[in-house]
PDB file of C-alpha atoms in Angstrom:
ATOM      1  CA  UNK A   1     -10.868  21.206 -18.376  1.00 38.00           C
ATOM      2  CA  UNK A   2      -8.069  19.234 -20.004  1.00 42.00           C
ATOM      3  CA  UNK A   3      -4.734  18.953 -18.117  1.00 41.00           C
ATOM      4  CA  UNK A   4      -1.895  20.753 -19.869  1.00 41.00           C
ATOM      5  CA  UNK A   5       1.512  19.260 -20.610  1.00 47.00           C
ATOM      6  CA  UNK A   6       3.024  21.472 -17.882  1.00 45.00           C
ATOM      7  CA  UNK A   7       0.453  20.497 -15.275  1.00 39.00           C
ATOM      8  CA  UNK A   8       1.895  18.862 -12.132  1.00 46.00           C
ATOM      9  CA  UNK A   9      -1.150  16.573 -12.098  1.00 43.00           C
ATOM     10  CA  UNK A  10      -0.729  13.458 -14.187  1.00 47.00           C
ATOM     11  CA  UNK A  11      -3.418  10.870 -14.604  1.00 45.00           C
ATOM     12  CA  UNK A  12      -2.036   7.403 -14.132  1.00 62.00           C
ATOM     13  CA  UNK A  13      -3.468   3.950 -14.037  1.00 87.00           C
ATOM     14  CA  UNK A  14      -2.971   1.777 -10.998  1.00 88.00           C
ATOM     15  CA  UNK A  15      -3.515  -1.814  -9.999  1.00 89.00           C
ATOM     16  CA  UNK A  16      -4.652  -3.049  -6.606  1.00 90.00           C
ATOM     17  CA  UNK A  17      -3.068  -6.312  -5.462  1.00 90.00           C
ATOM     18  CA  UNK A  18      -5.123  -7.657  -2.559  1.00 90.00           C
ATOM     19  CA  UNK A  19      -3.240  -9.495   0.184  1.00 93.00           C
ATOM     20  CA  UNK A  20      -0.216  -9.624  -2.130  1.00 93.00           C
ATOM     21  CA  UNK A  21       2.561  -8.752   0.336  1.00 95.00           C
ATOM     22  CA  UNK A  22       3.483 -10.928   3.270  1.00 95.00           C
ATOM     23  CA  UNK A  23       5.525  -9.559   6.151  1.00 95.00           C
ATOM     24  CA  UNK A  24       6.444 -10.526   9.699  1.00 95.00           C
ATOM     25  CA  UNK A  25       4.584  -8.235  12.113  1.00 94.00           C
ATOM     26  CA  UNK A  26       4.656  -8.704  15.872  1.00 89.00           C
ATOM     27  CA  UNK A  27       5.992 -12.272  15.582  1.00 90.00           C
ATOM     28  CA  UNK A  28       3.301 -13.360  13.081  1.00 93.00           C
ATOM     29  CA  UNK A  29       3.165 -13.495   9.312  1.00 93.00           C
ATOM     30  CA  UNK A  30       0.546 -11.130   7.867  1.00 93.00           C
ATOM     31  CA  UNK A  31      -0.659 -10.286   4.343  1.00 94.00           C
ATOM     32  CA  UNK A  32      -1.238  -6.754   3.069  1.00 95.00           C
ATOM     33  CA  UNK A  33      -2.677  -5.037   0.032  1.00 95.00           C
ATOM     34  CA  UNK A  34      -0.383  -3.303  -2.430  1.00 94.00           C
ATOM     35  CA  UNK A  35      -0.987  -0.649  -5.046  1.00 95.00           C
ATOM     36  CA  UNK A  36       1.076  -0.614  -8.215  1.00 93.00           C
ATOM     37  CA  UNK A  37       1.247   2.986  -9.376  1.00 91.00           C
ATOM     38  CA  UNK A  38       3.667   4.653 -11.747  1.00 89.00           C
ATOM     39  CA  UNK A  39       6.045   1.679 -11.718  1.00 89.00           C
ATOM     40  CA  UNK A  40       6.179   1.643  -7.918  1.00 93.00           C
ATOM     41  CA  UNK A  41       4.719  -0.942  -5.515  1.00 95.00           C
ATOM     42  CA  UNK A  42       3.196   0.659  -2.418  1.00 96.00           C
ATOM     43  CA  UNK A  43       2.273  -1.550   0.536  1.00 97.00           C
ATOM     44  CA  UNK A  44      -0.885  -0.190   2.164  1.00 96.00           C
ATOM     45  CA  UNK A  45      -0.290   0.075   5.902  1.00 95.00           C
ATOM     46  CA  UNK A  46      -3.621   1.664   6.803  1.00 92.00           C
ATOM     47  CA  UNK A  47      -6.846   2.380   4.932  1.00 93.00           C
ATOM     48  CA  UNK A  48      -9.219   5.266   5.619  1.00 91.00           C
ATOM     49  CA  UNK A  49     -12.756   3.932   5.308  1.00 89.00           C
ATOM     50  CA  UNK A  50     -15.748   6.077   4.416  1.00 85.00           C
ATOM     51  CA  UNK A  51     -18.417   3.481   5.182  1.00 82.00           C
ATOM     52  CA  UNK A  52     -21.298   5.903   4.586  1.00 83.00           C
ATOM     53  CA  UNK A  53     -20.055   6.298   1.004  1.00 86.00           C
ATOM     54  CA  UNK A  54     -18.855   2.694   0.639  1.00 88.00           C
ATOM     55  CA  UNK A  55     -15.355   3.899  -0.176  1.00 90.00           C
ATOM     56  CA  UNK A  56     -11.812   3.627   1.155  1.00 91.00           C
ATOM     57  CA  UNK A  57      -8.487   5.246   0.381  1.00 93.00           C
ATOM     58  CA  UNK A  58      -4.918   4.368   1.329  1.00 94.00           C
ATOM     59  CA  UNK A  59      -3.888   6.493   4.314  1.00 94.00           C
ATOM     60  CA  UNK A  60      -0.252   5.447   4.752  1.00 94.00           C
ATOM     61  CA  UNK A  61       1.926   3.392   2.415  1.00 96.00           C
ATOM     62  CA  UNK A  62       5.382   1.865   2.473  1.00 96.00           C
ATOM     63  CA  UNK A  63       7.279   1.812  -0.839  1.00 97.00           C
ATOM     64  CA  UNK A  64       8.332  -1.800  -1.342  1.00 96.00           C
ATOM     65  CA  UNK A  65      11.628  -0.669  -2.913  1.00 95.00           C
ATOM     66  CA  UNK A  66      12.578   1.055   0.374  1.00 94.00           C
ATOM     67  CA  UNK A  67      12.764  -2.214   2.295  1.00 94.00           C
ATOM     68  CA  UNK A  68      14.453  -5.588   1.892  1.00 93.00           C
ATOM     69  CA  UNK A  69      12.039  -7.880   0.066  1.00 93.00           C
ATOM     70  CA  UNK A  70      11.807 -10.606  -2.540  1.00 91.00           C
ATOM     71  CA  UNK A  71       9.447 -11.368  -5.378  1.00 90.00           C
ATOM     72  CA  UNK A  72       7.384 -14.550  -5.117  1.00 86.00           C
ATOM     73  CA  UNK A  73       5.491 -14.321  -8.400  1.00 69.00           C
ATOM     74  CA  UNK A  74       7.706 -16.972 -10.028  1.00 70.00           C
ATOM     75  CA  UNK A  75       6.126 -19.528  -7.685  1.00 67.00           C
ATOM     76  CA  UNK A  76       2.620 -20.307  -9.029  1.00 70.00           C
ATOM     77  CA  UNK A  77       1.428 -21.667  -5.650  1.00 70.00           C
ATOM     78  CA  UNK A  78       2.717 -18.750  -3.592  1.00 72.00           C
ATOM     79  CA  UNK A  79      -0.186 -16.989  -1.840  1.00 75.00           C
ATOM     80  CA  UNK A  80       1.568 -13.621  -2.192  1.00 89.00           C
ATOM     81  CA  UNK A  81       3.517 -11.804  -4.913  1.00 92.00           C
ATOM     82  CA  UNK A  82       6.117 -10.246  -2.594  1.00 94.00           C
ATOM     83  CA  UNK A  83       7.645 -11.016   0.804  1.00 94.00           C
ATOM     84  CA  UNK A  84       9.188  -8.431   3.101  1.00 95.00           C
ATOM     85  CA  UNK A  85      12.268  -9.932   4.748  1.00 92.00           C
ATOM     86  CA  UNK A  86      12.520  -7.736   7.850  1.00 92.00           C
ATOM     87  CA  UNK A  87      10.166  -7.599  10.835  1.00 93.00           C
ATOM     88  CA  UNK A  88       7.798  -4.633  10.801  1.00 93.00           C
ATOM     89  CA  UNK A  89       6.562  -2.864  13.900  1.00 91.00           C
ATOM     90  CA  UNK A  90       2.840  -3.327  14.648  1.00 93.00           C
ATOM     91  CA  UNK A  91       2.738   0.445  15.268  1.00 93.00           C
ATOM     92  CA  UNK A  92       3.045   0.981  11.488  1.00 93.00           C
ATOM     93  CA  UNK A  93      -0.385  -0.604  11.056  1.00 89.00           C
ATOM     94  CA  UNK A  94      -2.337   0.892  13.944  1.00 86.00           C
ATOM     95  CA  UNK A  95      -1.379   4.535  13.441  1.00 82.00           C
ATOM     96  CA  UNK A  96       0.822   4.830  16.536  1.00 90.00           C
ATOM     97  CA  UNK A  97       4.247   4.757  14.820  1.00 91.00           C
ATOM     98  CA  UNK A  98       6.563   7.594  15.788  1.00 92.00           C
ATOM     99  CA  UNK A  99       7.994   9.900  13.145  1.00 92.00           C
ATOM    100  CA  UNK A 100      11.342   8.175  13.578  1.00 93.00           C
ATOM    101  CA  UNK A 101       9.857   4.719  12.859  1.00 91.00           C
ATOM    102  CA  UNK A 102       7.909   6.058   9.859  1.00 92.00           C
ATOM    103  CA  UNK A 103      11.097   7.667   8.532  1.00 93.00           C
ATOM    104  CA  UNK A 104      13.085   4.465   9.090  1.00 91.00           C
ATOM    105  CA  UNK A 105      10.678   2.611   6.776  1.00 91.00           C
ATOM    106  CA  UNK A 106      10.138   5.536   4.321  1.00 94.00           C
ATOM    107  CA  UNK A 107       6.412   5.581   5.151  1.00 95.00           C
ATOM    108  CA  UNK A 108       4.432   8.324   3.440  1.00 94.00           C
ATOM    109  CA  UNK A 109       0.850   9.415   2.871  1.00 94.00           C
ATOM    110  CA  UNK A 110      -1.044   7.251   0.413  1.00 93.00           C
ATOM    111  CA  UNK A 111      -1.868   8.357  -3.114  1.00 93.00           C
ATOM    112  CA  UNK A 112      -5.160  10.141  -3.770  1.00 90.00           C
ATOM    113  CA  UNK A 113      -7.048   7.038  -4.864  1.00 88.00           C
ATOM    114  CA  UNK A 114     -10.579   6.127  -3.862  1.00 86.00           C
ATOM    115  CA  UNK A 115     -11.646   2.495  -4.068  1.00 84.00           C
ATOM    116  CA  UNK A 116     -14.802   0.555  -3.202  1.00 85.00           C
ATOM    117  CA  UNK A 117     -14.919  -0.516   0.429  1.00 80.00           C
ATOM    118  CA  UNK A 118     -15.503  -4.104  -0.639  1.00 65.00           C
ATOM    119  CA  UNK A 119     -13.871  -4.749  -4.002  1.00 50.00           C
ATOM    120  CA  UNK A 120     -16.091  -6.451  -6.546  1.00 46.00           C
ATOM    121  CA  UNK A 121     -14.888  -9.923  -7.528  1.00 47.00           C
ATOM    122  CA  UNK A 122     -15.015 -10.922 -11.190  1.00 42.00           C
TER     123      UNK A 122
END
C-alpha cells in the first residue's frame, strides 16, 4: 500500500550521530548519541534494547533546540558535534526522572526507529 498525500505518516530519512553530544551529567562530562530527523537533532537519553532480535530503538529523546547548546562541528578535532551548556540530571538517563523534570527539558518519546544493537562500522 502506497501512502497517500493526506496520510499523517511520512517517510523520512534520518542520520544517527554516535557519541556526538557532550553534556555535564552528575558532575561529569558524558557523550550521547543523537538522531537527526526532519531537520531536528534529538539527543537519545535512553535506548530500548531487544537483544534477542539484535535491535534497539530510542525510548526517550531531548530535542537539542529545547536546551542551551553550541555547535562544535567547526572544530575539526572536537570529539563531539554539539555541547549542551547546562547540567543535566542523571535521572533523565536512568528512567527515574519525574514528569516535572522531563517537562523542564522538553523530553519526549523517541521516534519509531529501529536500529542494529551494535552499529556496523564502515
